[in-house]
Coordinates of C-alpha atoms and ligand atoms in Angstrom, one line a residue:
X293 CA -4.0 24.1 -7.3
X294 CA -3.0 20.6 -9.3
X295 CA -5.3 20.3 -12.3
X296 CA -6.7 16.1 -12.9
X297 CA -5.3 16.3 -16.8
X298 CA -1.6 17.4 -15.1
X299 CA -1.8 13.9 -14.3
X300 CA -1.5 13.2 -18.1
X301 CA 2.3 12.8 -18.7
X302 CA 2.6 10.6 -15.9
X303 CA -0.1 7.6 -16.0
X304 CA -1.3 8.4 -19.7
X305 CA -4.3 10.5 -20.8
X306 CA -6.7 6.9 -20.7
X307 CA -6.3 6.9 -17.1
X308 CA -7.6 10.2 -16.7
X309 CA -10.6 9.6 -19.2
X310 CA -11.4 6.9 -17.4
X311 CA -11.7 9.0 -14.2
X312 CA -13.8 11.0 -15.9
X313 CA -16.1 8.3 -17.4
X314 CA -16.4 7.2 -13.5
X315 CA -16.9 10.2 -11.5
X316 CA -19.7 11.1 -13.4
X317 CA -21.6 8.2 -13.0
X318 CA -21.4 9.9 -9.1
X319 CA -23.8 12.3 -9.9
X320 CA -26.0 13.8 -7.2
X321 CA -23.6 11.8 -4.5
X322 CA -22.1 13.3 -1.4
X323 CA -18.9 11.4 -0.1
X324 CA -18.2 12.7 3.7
X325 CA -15.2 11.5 4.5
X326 CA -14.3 11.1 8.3
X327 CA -11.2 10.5 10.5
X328 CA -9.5 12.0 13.6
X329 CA -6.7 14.1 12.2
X330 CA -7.1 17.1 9.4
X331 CA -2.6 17.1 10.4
X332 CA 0.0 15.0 10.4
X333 CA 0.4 10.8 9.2
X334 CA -0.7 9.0 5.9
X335 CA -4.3 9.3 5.9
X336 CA -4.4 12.7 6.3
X337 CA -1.4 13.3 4.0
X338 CA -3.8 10.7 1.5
X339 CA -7.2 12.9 2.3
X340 CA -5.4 16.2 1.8
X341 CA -4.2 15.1 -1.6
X342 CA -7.2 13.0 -3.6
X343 CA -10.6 15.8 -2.1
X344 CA -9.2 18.0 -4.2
X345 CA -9.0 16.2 -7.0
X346 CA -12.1 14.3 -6.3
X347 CA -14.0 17.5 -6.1
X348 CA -12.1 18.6 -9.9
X349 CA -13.2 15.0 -11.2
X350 CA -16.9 16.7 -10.5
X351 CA -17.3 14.2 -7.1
X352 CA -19.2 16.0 -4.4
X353 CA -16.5 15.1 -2.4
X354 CA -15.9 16.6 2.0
X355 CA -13.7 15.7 4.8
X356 CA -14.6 16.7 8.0
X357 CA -12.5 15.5 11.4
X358 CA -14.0 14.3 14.7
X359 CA -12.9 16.2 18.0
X360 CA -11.2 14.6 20.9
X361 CA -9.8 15.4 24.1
X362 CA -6.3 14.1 25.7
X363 CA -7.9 11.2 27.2
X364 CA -9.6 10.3 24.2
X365 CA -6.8 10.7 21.9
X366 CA -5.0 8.2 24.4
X367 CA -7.7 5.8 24.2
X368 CA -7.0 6.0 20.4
X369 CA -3.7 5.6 20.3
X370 CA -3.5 2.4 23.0
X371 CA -6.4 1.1 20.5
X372 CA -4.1 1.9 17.5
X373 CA -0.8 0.2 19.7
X374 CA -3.0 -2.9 20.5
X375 CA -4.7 -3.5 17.3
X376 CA -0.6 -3.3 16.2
X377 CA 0.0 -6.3 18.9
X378 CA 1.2 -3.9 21.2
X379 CA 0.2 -5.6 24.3
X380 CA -1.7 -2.7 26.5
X381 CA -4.3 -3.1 29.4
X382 CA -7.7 -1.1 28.8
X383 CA -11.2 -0.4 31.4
X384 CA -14.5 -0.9 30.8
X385 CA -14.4 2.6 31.8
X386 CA -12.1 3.6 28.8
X387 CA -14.5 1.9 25.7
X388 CA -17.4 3.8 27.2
X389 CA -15.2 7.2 27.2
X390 CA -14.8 6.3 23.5
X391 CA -18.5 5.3 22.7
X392 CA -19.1 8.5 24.5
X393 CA -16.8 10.7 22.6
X394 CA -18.5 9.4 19.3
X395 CA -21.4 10.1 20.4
X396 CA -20.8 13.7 21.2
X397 CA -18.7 14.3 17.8
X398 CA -22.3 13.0 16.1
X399 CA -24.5 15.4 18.2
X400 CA -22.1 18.4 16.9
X401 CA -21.4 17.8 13.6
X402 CA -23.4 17.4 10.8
X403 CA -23.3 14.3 9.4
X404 CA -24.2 14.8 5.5
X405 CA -22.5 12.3 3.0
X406 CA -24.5 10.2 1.2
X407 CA -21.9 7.7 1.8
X408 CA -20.2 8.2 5.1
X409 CA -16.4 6.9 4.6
X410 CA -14.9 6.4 8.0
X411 CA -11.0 6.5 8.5
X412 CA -9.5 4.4 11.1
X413 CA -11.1 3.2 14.9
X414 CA -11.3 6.9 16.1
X415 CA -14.6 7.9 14.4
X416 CA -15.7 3.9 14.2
X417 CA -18.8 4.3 16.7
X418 CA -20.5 7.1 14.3
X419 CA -22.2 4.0 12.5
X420 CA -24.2 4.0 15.2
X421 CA -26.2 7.6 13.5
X422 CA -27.1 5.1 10.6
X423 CA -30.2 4.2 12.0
X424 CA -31.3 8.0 12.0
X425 CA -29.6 9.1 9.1
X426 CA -29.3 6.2 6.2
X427 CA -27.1 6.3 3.7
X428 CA -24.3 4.0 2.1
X429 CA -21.2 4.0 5.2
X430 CA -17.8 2.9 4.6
X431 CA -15.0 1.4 6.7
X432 CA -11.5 1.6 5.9
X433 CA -8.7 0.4 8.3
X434 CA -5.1 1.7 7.4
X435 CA -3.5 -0.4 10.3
X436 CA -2.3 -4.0 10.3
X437 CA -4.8 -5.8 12.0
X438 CA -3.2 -9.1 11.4
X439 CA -2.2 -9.7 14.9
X440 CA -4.3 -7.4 17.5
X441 CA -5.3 -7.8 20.8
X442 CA -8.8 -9.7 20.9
X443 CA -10.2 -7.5 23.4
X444 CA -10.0 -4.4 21.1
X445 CA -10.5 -6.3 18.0
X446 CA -13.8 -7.6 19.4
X447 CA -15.0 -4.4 20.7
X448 CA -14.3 -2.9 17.1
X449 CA -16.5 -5.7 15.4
X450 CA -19.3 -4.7 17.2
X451 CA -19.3 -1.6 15.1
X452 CA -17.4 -2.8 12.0
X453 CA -20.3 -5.5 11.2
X454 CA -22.8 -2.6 11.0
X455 CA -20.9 -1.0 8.0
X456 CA -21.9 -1.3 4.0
X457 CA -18.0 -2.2 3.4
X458 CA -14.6 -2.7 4.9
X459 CA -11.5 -1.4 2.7
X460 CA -7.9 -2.7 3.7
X461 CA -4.6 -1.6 2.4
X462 CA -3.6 -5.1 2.0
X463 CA -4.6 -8.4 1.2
X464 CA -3.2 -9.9 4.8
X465 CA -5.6 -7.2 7.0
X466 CA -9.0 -8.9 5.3
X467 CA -11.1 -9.8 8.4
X468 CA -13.6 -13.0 8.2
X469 CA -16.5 -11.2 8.0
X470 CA -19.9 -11.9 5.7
X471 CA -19.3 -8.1 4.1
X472 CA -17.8 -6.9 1.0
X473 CA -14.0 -6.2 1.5
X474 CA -12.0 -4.1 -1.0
X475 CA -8.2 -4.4 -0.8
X476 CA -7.5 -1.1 -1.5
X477 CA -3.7 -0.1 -0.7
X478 CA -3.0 3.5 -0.2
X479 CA -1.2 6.1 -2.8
X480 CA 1.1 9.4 -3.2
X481 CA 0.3 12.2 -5.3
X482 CA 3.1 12.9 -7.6
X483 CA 2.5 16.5 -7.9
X484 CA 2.3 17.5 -4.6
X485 CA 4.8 20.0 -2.8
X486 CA 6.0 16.3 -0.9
X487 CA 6.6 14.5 -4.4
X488 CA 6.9 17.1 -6.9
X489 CA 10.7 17.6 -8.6
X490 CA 12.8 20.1 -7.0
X491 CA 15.4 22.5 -8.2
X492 CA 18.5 21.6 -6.6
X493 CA 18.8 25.5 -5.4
X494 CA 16.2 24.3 -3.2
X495 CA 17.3 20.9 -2.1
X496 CA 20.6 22.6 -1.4
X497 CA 18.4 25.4 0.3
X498 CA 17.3 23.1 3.1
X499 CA 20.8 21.3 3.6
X500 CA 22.0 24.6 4.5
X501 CA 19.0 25.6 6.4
X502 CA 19.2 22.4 8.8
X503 CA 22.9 22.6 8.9
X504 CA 23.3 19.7 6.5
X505 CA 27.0 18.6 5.2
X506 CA 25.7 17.9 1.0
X507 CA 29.0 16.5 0.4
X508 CA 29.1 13.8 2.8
X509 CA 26.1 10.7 2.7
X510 CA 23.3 11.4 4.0
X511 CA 20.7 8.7 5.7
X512 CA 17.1 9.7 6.7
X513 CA 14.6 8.4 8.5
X514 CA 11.1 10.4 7.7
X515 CA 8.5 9.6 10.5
X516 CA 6.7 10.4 13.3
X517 CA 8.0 10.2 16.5
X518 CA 6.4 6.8 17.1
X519 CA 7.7 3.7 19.0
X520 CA 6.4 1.8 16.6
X521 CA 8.7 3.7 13.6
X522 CA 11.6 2.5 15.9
X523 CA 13.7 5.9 15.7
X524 CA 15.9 4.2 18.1
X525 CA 16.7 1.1 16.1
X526 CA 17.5 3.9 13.6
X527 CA 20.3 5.3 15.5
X528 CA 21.9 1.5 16.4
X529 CA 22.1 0.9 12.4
X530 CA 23.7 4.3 12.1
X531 CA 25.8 3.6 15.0
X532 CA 27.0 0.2 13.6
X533 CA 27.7 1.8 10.3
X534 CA 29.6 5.0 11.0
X535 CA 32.3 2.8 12.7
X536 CA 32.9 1.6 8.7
X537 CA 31.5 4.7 6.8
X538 CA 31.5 8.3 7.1
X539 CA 27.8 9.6 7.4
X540 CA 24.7 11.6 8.5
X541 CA 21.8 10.5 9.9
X542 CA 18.7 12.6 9.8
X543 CA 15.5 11.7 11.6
X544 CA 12.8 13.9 10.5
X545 CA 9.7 14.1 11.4
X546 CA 6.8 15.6 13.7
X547 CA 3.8 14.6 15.5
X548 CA 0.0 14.3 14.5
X549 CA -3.2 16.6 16.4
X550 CA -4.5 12.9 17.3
X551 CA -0.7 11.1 18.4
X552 CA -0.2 12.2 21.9
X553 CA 3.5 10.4 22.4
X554 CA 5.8 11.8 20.1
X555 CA 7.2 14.4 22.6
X556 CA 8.1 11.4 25.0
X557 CA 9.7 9.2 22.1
X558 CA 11.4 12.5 20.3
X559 CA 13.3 13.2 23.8
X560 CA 14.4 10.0 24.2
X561 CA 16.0 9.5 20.5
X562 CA 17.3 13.4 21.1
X563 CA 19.2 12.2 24.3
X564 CA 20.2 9.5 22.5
X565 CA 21.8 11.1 19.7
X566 CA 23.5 13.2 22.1
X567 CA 27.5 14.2 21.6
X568 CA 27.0 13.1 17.9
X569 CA 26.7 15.9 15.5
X570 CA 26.4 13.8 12.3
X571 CA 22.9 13.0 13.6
X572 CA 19.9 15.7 13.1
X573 CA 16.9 15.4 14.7
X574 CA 14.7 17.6 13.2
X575 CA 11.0 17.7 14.7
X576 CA 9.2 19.7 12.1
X577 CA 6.1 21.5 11.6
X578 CA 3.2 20.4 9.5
X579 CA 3.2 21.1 6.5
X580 CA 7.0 20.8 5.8
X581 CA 6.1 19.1 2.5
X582 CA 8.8 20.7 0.6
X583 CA 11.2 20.3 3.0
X584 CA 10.5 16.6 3.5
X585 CA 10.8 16.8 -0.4
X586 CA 13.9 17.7 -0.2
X587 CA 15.7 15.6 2.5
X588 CA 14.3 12.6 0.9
X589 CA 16.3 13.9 -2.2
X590 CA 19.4 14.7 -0.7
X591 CA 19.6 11.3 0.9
X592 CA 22.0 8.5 -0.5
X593 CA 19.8 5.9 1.4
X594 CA 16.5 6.5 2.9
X595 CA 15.4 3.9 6.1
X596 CA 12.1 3.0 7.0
X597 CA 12.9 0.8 10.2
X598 CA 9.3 0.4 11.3
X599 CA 8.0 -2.6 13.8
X600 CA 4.9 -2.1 12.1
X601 CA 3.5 -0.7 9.8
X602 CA -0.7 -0.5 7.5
X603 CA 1.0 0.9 4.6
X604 CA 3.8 2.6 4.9
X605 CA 3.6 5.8 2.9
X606 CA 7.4 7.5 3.3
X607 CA 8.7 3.7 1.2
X608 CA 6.5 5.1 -1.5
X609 CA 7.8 8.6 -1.4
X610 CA 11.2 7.9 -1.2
X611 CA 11.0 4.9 -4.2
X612 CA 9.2 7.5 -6.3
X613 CA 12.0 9.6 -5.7
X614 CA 14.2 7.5 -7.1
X615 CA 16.4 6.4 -4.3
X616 CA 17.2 3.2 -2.3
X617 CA 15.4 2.2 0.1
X618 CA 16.3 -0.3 2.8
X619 CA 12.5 -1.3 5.2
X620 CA 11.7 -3.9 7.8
X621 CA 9.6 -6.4 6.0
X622 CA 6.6 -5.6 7.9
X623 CA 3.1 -4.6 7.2
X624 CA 2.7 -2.9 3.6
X625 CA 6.1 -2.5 3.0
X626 CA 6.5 -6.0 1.3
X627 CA 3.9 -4.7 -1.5
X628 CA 6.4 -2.1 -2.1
X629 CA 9.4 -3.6 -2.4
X630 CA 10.8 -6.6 -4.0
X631 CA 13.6 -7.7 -1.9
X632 CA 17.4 -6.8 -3.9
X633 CA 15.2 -5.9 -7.2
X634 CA 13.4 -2.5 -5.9
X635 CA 14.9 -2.1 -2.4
X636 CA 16.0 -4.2 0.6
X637 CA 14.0 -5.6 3.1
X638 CA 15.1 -6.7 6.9
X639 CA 14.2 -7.9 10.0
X640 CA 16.9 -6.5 12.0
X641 CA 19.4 -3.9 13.2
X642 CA 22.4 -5.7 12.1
X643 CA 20.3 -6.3 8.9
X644 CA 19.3 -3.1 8.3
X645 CA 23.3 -2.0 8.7
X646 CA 25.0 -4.8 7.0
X647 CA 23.0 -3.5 3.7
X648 CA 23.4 0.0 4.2
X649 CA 27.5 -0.6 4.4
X650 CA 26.7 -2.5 1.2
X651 CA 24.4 0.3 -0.6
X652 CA 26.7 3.2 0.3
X653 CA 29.9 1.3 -1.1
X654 CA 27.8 0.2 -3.9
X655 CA 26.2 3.7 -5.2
X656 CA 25.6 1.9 -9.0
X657 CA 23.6 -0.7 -7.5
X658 CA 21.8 1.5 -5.2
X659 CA 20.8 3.4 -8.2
X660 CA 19.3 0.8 -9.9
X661 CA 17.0 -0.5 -7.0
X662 CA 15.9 3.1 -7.0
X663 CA 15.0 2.7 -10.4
X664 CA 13.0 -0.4 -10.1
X665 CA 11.7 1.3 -6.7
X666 CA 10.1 4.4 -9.1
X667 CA 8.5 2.3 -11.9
X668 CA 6.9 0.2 -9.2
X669 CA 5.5 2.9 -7.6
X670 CA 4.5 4.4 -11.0
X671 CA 2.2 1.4 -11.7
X672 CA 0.6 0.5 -8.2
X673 CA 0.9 3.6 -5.8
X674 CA 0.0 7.2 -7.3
X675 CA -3.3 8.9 -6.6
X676 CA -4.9 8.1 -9.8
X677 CA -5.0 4.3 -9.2
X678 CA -6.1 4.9 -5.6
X679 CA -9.0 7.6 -7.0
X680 CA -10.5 5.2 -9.6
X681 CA -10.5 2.2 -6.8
X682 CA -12.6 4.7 -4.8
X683 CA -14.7 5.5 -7.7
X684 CA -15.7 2.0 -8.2
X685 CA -16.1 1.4 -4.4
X686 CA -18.5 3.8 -4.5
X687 CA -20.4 2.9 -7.7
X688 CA -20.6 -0.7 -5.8
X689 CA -22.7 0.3 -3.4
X690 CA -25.6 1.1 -5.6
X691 CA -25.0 -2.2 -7.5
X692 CA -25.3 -4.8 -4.3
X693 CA -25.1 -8.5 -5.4
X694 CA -23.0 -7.6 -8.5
X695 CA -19.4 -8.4 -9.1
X696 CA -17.3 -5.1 -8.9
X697 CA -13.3 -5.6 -10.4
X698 CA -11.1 -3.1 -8.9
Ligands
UDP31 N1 5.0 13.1 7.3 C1 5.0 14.5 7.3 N2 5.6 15.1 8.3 C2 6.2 14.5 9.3 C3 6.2 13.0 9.3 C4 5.6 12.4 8.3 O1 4.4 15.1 6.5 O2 6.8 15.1 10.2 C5 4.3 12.4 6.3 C6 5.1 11.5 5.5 O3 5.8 12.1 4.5 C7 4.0 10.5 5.0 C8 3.0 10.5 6.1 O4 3.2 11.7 6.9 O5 3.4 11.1 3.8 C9 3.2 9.3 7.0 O6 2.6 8.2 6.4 P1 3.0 6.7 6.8 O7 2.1 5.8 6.0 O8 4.5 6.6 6.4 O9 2.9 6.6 8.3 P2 1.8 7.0 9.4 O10 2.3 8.3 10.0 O11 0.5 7.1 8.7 O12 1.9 5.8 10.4

């Protein structure tokens, strides 16, 4: 169990005071936090981190996660693909399913926050207990909404105009609406088992354990099995490069309780990667912080080829880390990285392999965006920044009509 003032020696022992200051000022308040996964992508890797720290800062602080079934967890995920600008056809038939689902989820759990802090579209339709129960409620949307399908986008506002507040991870997702919006971009925890320095015994541990050569580059890819992570695109930049380079490619990652595609996208990259035993596709199981801890480590370059992206929260885990980091300029990656100073940014395959030729010949420069990457993250994307943003979001509710800086 990480204790608040272990944060000292990395963000200062102010930072922490102030945390304090703020989180007592919280008094007497319950913060339910809700979304549709407790396993598996950012928010719940964000949620799992910050309640327990919340709840050391003295915050009266809960997550509890909504209950679906296949269909509705399909539902979710088309609304997730369109609201992306996936283009994907929908029934009348499938938003009442949803409405329906929410409703059901609000009959069986108990519904106890004095603010109510939705994650996501999953759990949106809850608002509708606010009637019956009161309280302060809370939206906040982790996707790029910047170019989604009207027909979802409009269904969501019937629910989203009925919240106290929206929160967006950036500035680009604000939605013209009368309410208050707080641009609040997500965070990692530094001293979790996912960012926390390793022994190299350990790094070397999990080379070995997935077969790993450590003296040859290695190249990794850390996400779901999501289209929209483009795993595929991966293996064409690895492709293009190994014809030049010797190399490894690892793609790592799993699924999530609410993601209901990544067995149909992890075959396809596995038949894909076929014949080629420099590439390891390694579909792991939660909580395989340590070992996701490690690969980012051991990696010379670490991709994050995404065709979309809200935040973006393996470019923060790998920058911390140190290392280079090459990203499609999509989504929240931008806020991460400044193109050639703390990582690369593309647009395309041949990009994306033209600068990872040039950052595996080039190991000094590579370094140094790594550097940059770290410090960056240091300032703008650890737990403590995200925690006191919270804090004051929270405060801001009982203050309506008053200017709240962030
Ligand atoms: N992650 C994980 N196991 C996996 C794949 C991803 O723990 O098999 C973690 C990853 O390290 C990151 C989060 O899940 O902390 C993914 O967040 P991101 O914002 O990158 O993408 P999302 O999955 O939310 O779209």
């Amino acid at each position: 169990m990480r204790d608040i003032n272990d944060y000292i020696p990395i963000v200062g022992q102010s930072v922490i005071d102030e945390l304090k200051l703020l989180a007592a000022k919280l008094e007497g308040k319950k913060i339910q936090n809700i979304n549709s996964t407790l396993i598996g992508g950012g928010v719940a890797e964000i949620l799992s981190c910050m309640i327990p720290l919340l709840r050391q800062l003295g915050v009266d602080a809960g997550w509890d996660a909504i209950k679906g079934n296949e269909r509705f967890f399909n539902i979710t995920k088309n609304f997730h693909n369109a609201l992306h600008g996936v283009p994907v056809e929908f029934s009348q038939d499938d938003f009442d399913f949803f409405v329906a689902m929410n409703r059901e989820n609000a009959a069986k759990m108990e519904l106890y926050g004095d603010i109510i802090f939705i994650h996501d579209p999953q759990p949106i339709a809850l608002i509708e207990q606010r009637e019956r129960l009161g309280g302060k409620w809370i939206w906040r949307c982790h996707i790029d909404i910047t170019q989604p399908q009207p027909e979802v986008i409009n269904f969501l506002k019937g629910y989203i105009e009925r919240y106290d507040a929206l929160v967006f991870s950036a500035p680009a997702y604000a939605l013209r609406t009368g309410l208050p919006q707080a641009l609040i971009s997500p965070s990692i925890d530094p001293l979790s088992d996912k960012n926390k320095e390793l022994p190299q015994e350990t790094i070397d541990q999990v080379l070995e354990k997935f077969g790993i050569d450590k003296t040859r580059p290695i190249v990794t890819q850390i996400s779901r099995f999501d289209y929209l992570k483009d795993p595929i695109g991966v293996i064409k930049v690895y492709q293009k490069v190994k014809k030049y380079l010797d190399c490894q490619l690892v793609l790592a990652g799993g699924g999530a309780t609410d993601d209901p595609e990544s067995l149909k996208v992890l075959n396809e990259v596995k038949s894909m990667a076929e014949g080629d035993p420099d590439i390891f596709i390694l579909f792991l199981p939660p909580d395989s912080n340590i070992e996701i801890n490690a690969l980012q480590r051991a990696s010379s370059v670490i991709l994050q080829k995404s065709l979309k992206e809200g935040f973006g929260l393996t470019v923060a885990e790998a920058l911390w880390k140190g290392k280079p980091v090459i990203a499609s300029a999509v989504g929240g990656i931008p806020l991460q990285i400044t193109h050639k100073y703390s990582g690369i940014l593309t647009r395309s395959i041949d990009g994306t392999a033209h600068y990872l030729k040039q950052l595996l010949n080039e190991p000094e420069y590579a370094k140094r965006l790594g550097a940059n990457g770290r410090e960056h993250i240091r300032n703008n994307f650890l737990t403590t920044r995200h925690i006191r943003e919270y804090l004051l979001l929270f405060l801001s509710l009982y203050h309506e009509g008053e200017v709240v800086r962030l």
